[in-house]
Amino acid sequence: SPEDSHFVKVATCASLSDLFTRLNGLPNAKKDGISLSSKLIQPLLKQLNEDKFDAVWEEAVFLLCTILDIFPSSIQRHYDGVEDAIVLRLISGKCSPSMLEKLGYCLALLPKSRGDEDSWLLMMQKIMLSINNLLNDSFQGLEKETIRTEAMRLLLPPGKDPPPPLGGQSLSRETADNKMRPEHLQISRISTLIFCCCKLLTSSYPFQVAIHVLPLIALTKRVLMVDGSSSPGIAYMTTMKQEFLCSELPVLHSHTLDLLSSIVKGLGSQLLPHVGSIIRLLTNYFETSTLPELRIKVYTIMNVLLMSLGVGISAHLTDVIVNNSLMDLDERGTSSVAQQKIYPETTAKTSYKKRKHASTSSSLEEQPDSDVFEVEMSPTMGSLSVKIAALEALEALLAVGGSWRSESWRVNVDHLLLVVTRNASKGGWAKDGRSKLVSEPTTMWGNYQIAALRALLASLLSPGRTRPPHLSQGLEVFRRGSREIGTKVAECCAYALLALEVLIHPRALPFLDIQSTDNKYEVGNKWFSGISDRAANNTFHIGPSKKAPDESDSYNDDLYADWMRNSEDSDTVAADHGNDTDKSNQPQATLGDPSSEKLPSLDSTAVKDSKSSKLKEVAPNTVATKIPMDRDEVMAESQLSEETSKHSEEILPSKSETLASISSGKSSFQSSSLVSDGNALNPTGSEVQAENLVLGAKNNVVSLGSEKFVDSASRKEVAEASDAGFASSLMMNVDRGKELMHESDNESMESIPDIVDVEPDSD
Amino acid sequence: MTEQPELVIASSPTDAGIGCWDLHTGAEHLRYRSCSSPSHGLTCIGGRFLASSQSQPHNTKSSSSGSILYWSWNKPQVEVKSFPAEPINPLVSNGEGTFIAGGGASGDIYLWQVATGKLLKKWQAHYRGVTCLLFNDDQSLLISGSEDGSVRVWSLIMVFDDLLRGKARQPYEYSFSEHSLKVTDVVIGYGGANAIVVSASEDRTCKVWSLSRGKLLRNIVFPTIIDAIALDPGEDVFYAGGRDGKIYIAALNAFANPNNNYGLHILGFLSEQSKAITCLALSMDGGLLISGSEDGMVRVWNTKNHNIARIFRHAKGPVNNIVVVRQQSLLSSRGSVNSQVSSVKRHGVSLAPPLEKYANSTDENDYKAVIGPRNDPDRAVEASYISIQTLNNQILELQRQGSSSASEMEIERLKLDRSRSIQMIQQWEKKFQTLHQFCVTELLDGEQAGNA
């Protein structure tokens, strides 16, 4: 019976495919494999040409793909036959989407069988020409005549013979039993052929291909620039046809964006000469595209561009990403999952239908209309996934170019990301344990939360001009998230807290080598013993390599030691205090900086701890004192310290006034905050120290406040530090400051205010 | 998977060829012949082959044009010769080996596509000769140093795109002009936009620049002219090779003891009483520092204990270029050159065509991207066995058609059909009878009427 044979055919194809795969795993079976598979091609082709069942076809094509992948040379003789069969089926318009995908993949793999550049190029050219012809038919009346002649000129330079048509026959020849409308057929054909292009660009071939880039980009540009409105003066198109084409346009755009994405992925750095035009294309397209799926794709392409082309491109993508994500992440309405009205994917269609109706009467000129419509709708799955894509793009932007001329946008973006993440977490964190039981929107919401958290982390970590203004708020969000034990959110938050820990306790690890020349310090870590093993049979032996275990201490960072020293030697306060107070005129400078205008208000949580209102002046100060964490800043300071030492004498006296008032406020502020979270601040868990602090001895408090500077000053100065009282120590600071400036090691902090005075920020 | 060995390649301005050693075993590989490179003129293109610009005294006759030579890994002879429009000094390629950039003696920078040899761009970068060139770690920026003391940062996208360049105030991203004399070397650190650039100059200073802010971060004055710098991968320190034969260690992030007497930010030095240090390189992991000297020796130092780990003898004359590369070709030993050649043939990879002298066409349409041969090693893993799933699907389908419940439903349906048909037949019979009756009566009536 026919059912039986149908089943047998499918099973045979599937098993044969498996057999070939397995044969490929055997070491010496290549020759046999090729001869066997080449015997198979003829009957397989016959099967393909006769059989009409989709299921059989699907397996047969899969078998073909497997052979093409493993024993490509066996198909060589039947190259044209295979191409014909596949193309015939492909254009018939009777295939399921998965089937179309397989056919496209198979067609793209076909050049492997001949294994040379020419067949690849020919295939590409044939496909591009077919797409071009189909587009000419579809877009008639929707684009200017010059565009199509230009496209043709790029594909087929004048004077060159066109290649034989794809599949040995013209695509436009209609198959007899065609029940579909020609427009629909065309769109599905274009989509499949574009898919072929993607595969050709991204699959791996054992040969090198030199491909013209411009026609590919011109093709994407051509499709993306068609918005459904008829070009003025041309009215060939019937309203019906236009209406239909407009309804299918998003599909076409979506595939074209896939093609663009494949171009970016496939060509990598070689795309550089054309990146400028791609940026312009995407920027323009972004302005008009409103459909969530298309926006997601544009964001993704930008993401890939950022990752593959790095800093150089970030400056040119910043504007478009920031503007669009500000728009997409607009917080009106999205606050918790409870408010989510689950409209399954219909958003896109509704908004599109609206456009369509507008278009039926005249050409599509009511585009702004659809924009308004989109904004007014309550958040849906579609817009949520756009938000995720926007957050991911922002994350990539911050990671790649967060500090590259970012003064103008960082403040806004940092603030936005904090607000977005806070709002995302308002309704509670997503529990991914339940995700299998509940419907999809919840997992989508969870993904949104994670995307927001990751973007916030990037915004905190990406170096800016100042200490991240939202650090404390961000930490609070991450701490809350990390309590959701066992969820993805908690994982993400735990990672974020780990990454941010360095921001909270900045440390300069001691440099190993320095001492080694002086005090016979010998290194014996794993790396080293590895080298010496390898070098063992050499004439030159590298020093002893057996010390591995007992060196572990020396690898510890000096944070612990510094903390201990801090509480023991209150003497160091003198020096440190000087450093601290020197910075009292930093705030003005910091505030003058455009990127930190918001500092005082944003730091409100820090201020909250203390009741005293006058501490508000100090709040920025505490922020300012931590700035030097930024390595660049540190280096800049010390580089300038020589020059500034001259100026310091004039500057310091004037400072000592402000110093007195601020230092008192400051110490109380610090003591209160320290009491409140002394343990949090004190990872080493030194109880003694905490006690000391609570006692409120000014010196101790200040010493803790200035723990950042212990590295620089106290380590060297411990011995010399005087036991003087608070007031006298202030005076001493002036001297000490000068002294330090002359020594000016790389971490000395004296010069910070001076930098501002001497060399105002030139940006 | 075995790691590709790290190779040290070195060249000199005298015609001493290119020396090539395995960094970790010390074995000497092929010596590539007839190379006399200017400083920074030796590079390895994407790990695939070696390229070097040639210094001019070598061919004074044709001083109007420079020359760039290629060597494949497995042949000592020069394989490809190119003759750019003017003498090229520094030569560099991006990490993938798709573009090659050369700095001309006139201050122009040339940018070629390796695979086609096409001259993609040429632009006036400096007022005087370009002395060093390098790409940043994500290969999107090109940094050039010049005899006029300036260091400039170029964004490749801007270089290529006229429209973007038109919009910008200047064609470069930054121009650092604090050096008062010729820039001798430039290196860049890790970290995209946050990277630091360290430049050395004949004015006896090294300057550290911030890429994100375009500002001078640190100025370090050395007791001698620094000709070469190497940046530690961890960026604690950088090494600066001086004309006095010492390699100074200068602090970036590291803690510097201010009481030492070397100078501000200088932590110490490595020295072996050699002649002037001309070039420096670090192994990939930063554990070994390789220095080239005017006495023709290549010394390998251990950066942890500052001992010399190995010495290679390159030539009598000075060494002026050292590059550490991971060779990408399949094999590195001389013994298996043959199989390497055959594999090269099989994959259709040969050395690139010579570089164009002039930009032949301004038509952008001519630009071809070259997608190299790619083999995805994952394919074997990825290859899926489908028969079980396919058969299960088919069986499921068959079962749905052949199960007892299905046949019962079929019987029910047939029964229903049958009863409906019977009903139908009965109806038809009834109609037929009425019709028959009707006809008979009509006939009879008609007959009666006729008779009447």
mmCIF file of C-alpha atoms in Angstrom, chain A residues 337 381 384 388 430-451 488-489:
data_model
loop_
_atom_site.group_PDB
_atom_site.id
_atom_site.type_symbol
_atom_site.label_atom_id
_atom_site.label_comp_id
_atom_site.label_asym_id
_atom_site.label_seq_id
_atom_site.Cartn_x
_atom_site.Cartn_y
_atom_site.Cartn_z
ATOM 1 C CA VAL A 337 4.449 41.586 35.668
ATOM 2 C CA MET A 381 5.488 40.506 25.011
ATOM 3 C CA LEU A 384 9.249 43.474 26.339
ATOM 4 C CA ILE A 388 15.572 43.139 26.280
ATOM 5 C CA ALA A 430 11.208 36.062 38.566
ATOM 6 C CA LYS A 431 11.343 32.567 39.952
ATOM 7 C CA ASP A 432 12.599 30.397 37.207
ATOM 8 C CA GLY A 433 11.674 27.250 39.053
ATOM 9 C CA ARG A 434 8.063 27.820 38.155
ATOM 10 C CA SER A 435 8.687 28.670 34.582
ATOM 11 C CA LYS A 436 7.583 25.311 33.329
ATOM 12 C CA LEU A 437 4.220 25.605 34.956
ATOM 13 C CA VAL A 438 3.338 29.141 34.123
ATOM 14 C CA SER A 439 2.927 30.664 30.750
ATOM 15 C CA GLU A 440 5.628 32.283 28.739
ATOM 16 C CA PRO A 441 5.304 35.923 29.803
ATOM 17 C CA THR A 442 6.817 35.140 33.176
ATOM 18 C CA THR A 443 9.997 33.734 31.730
ATOM 19 C CA MET A 444 10.118 36.673 29.402
ATOM 20 C CA TRP A 445 9.831 38.921 32.410
ATOM 21 C CA GLY A 446 12.666 37.000 34.046
ATOM 22 C CA ASN A 447 14.816 37.475 30.981
ATOM 23 C CA TYR A 448 13.998 41.148 31.072
ATOM 24 C CA GLN A 449 15.107 41.369 34.679
ATOM 25 C CA ILE A 450 18.348 39.601 33.929
ATOM 26 C CA ALA A 451 19.023 41.794 30.906
ATOM 27 C CA LYS A 488 19.063 32.808 37.558
ATOM 28 C CA VAL A 489 18.541 36.276 38.945
#
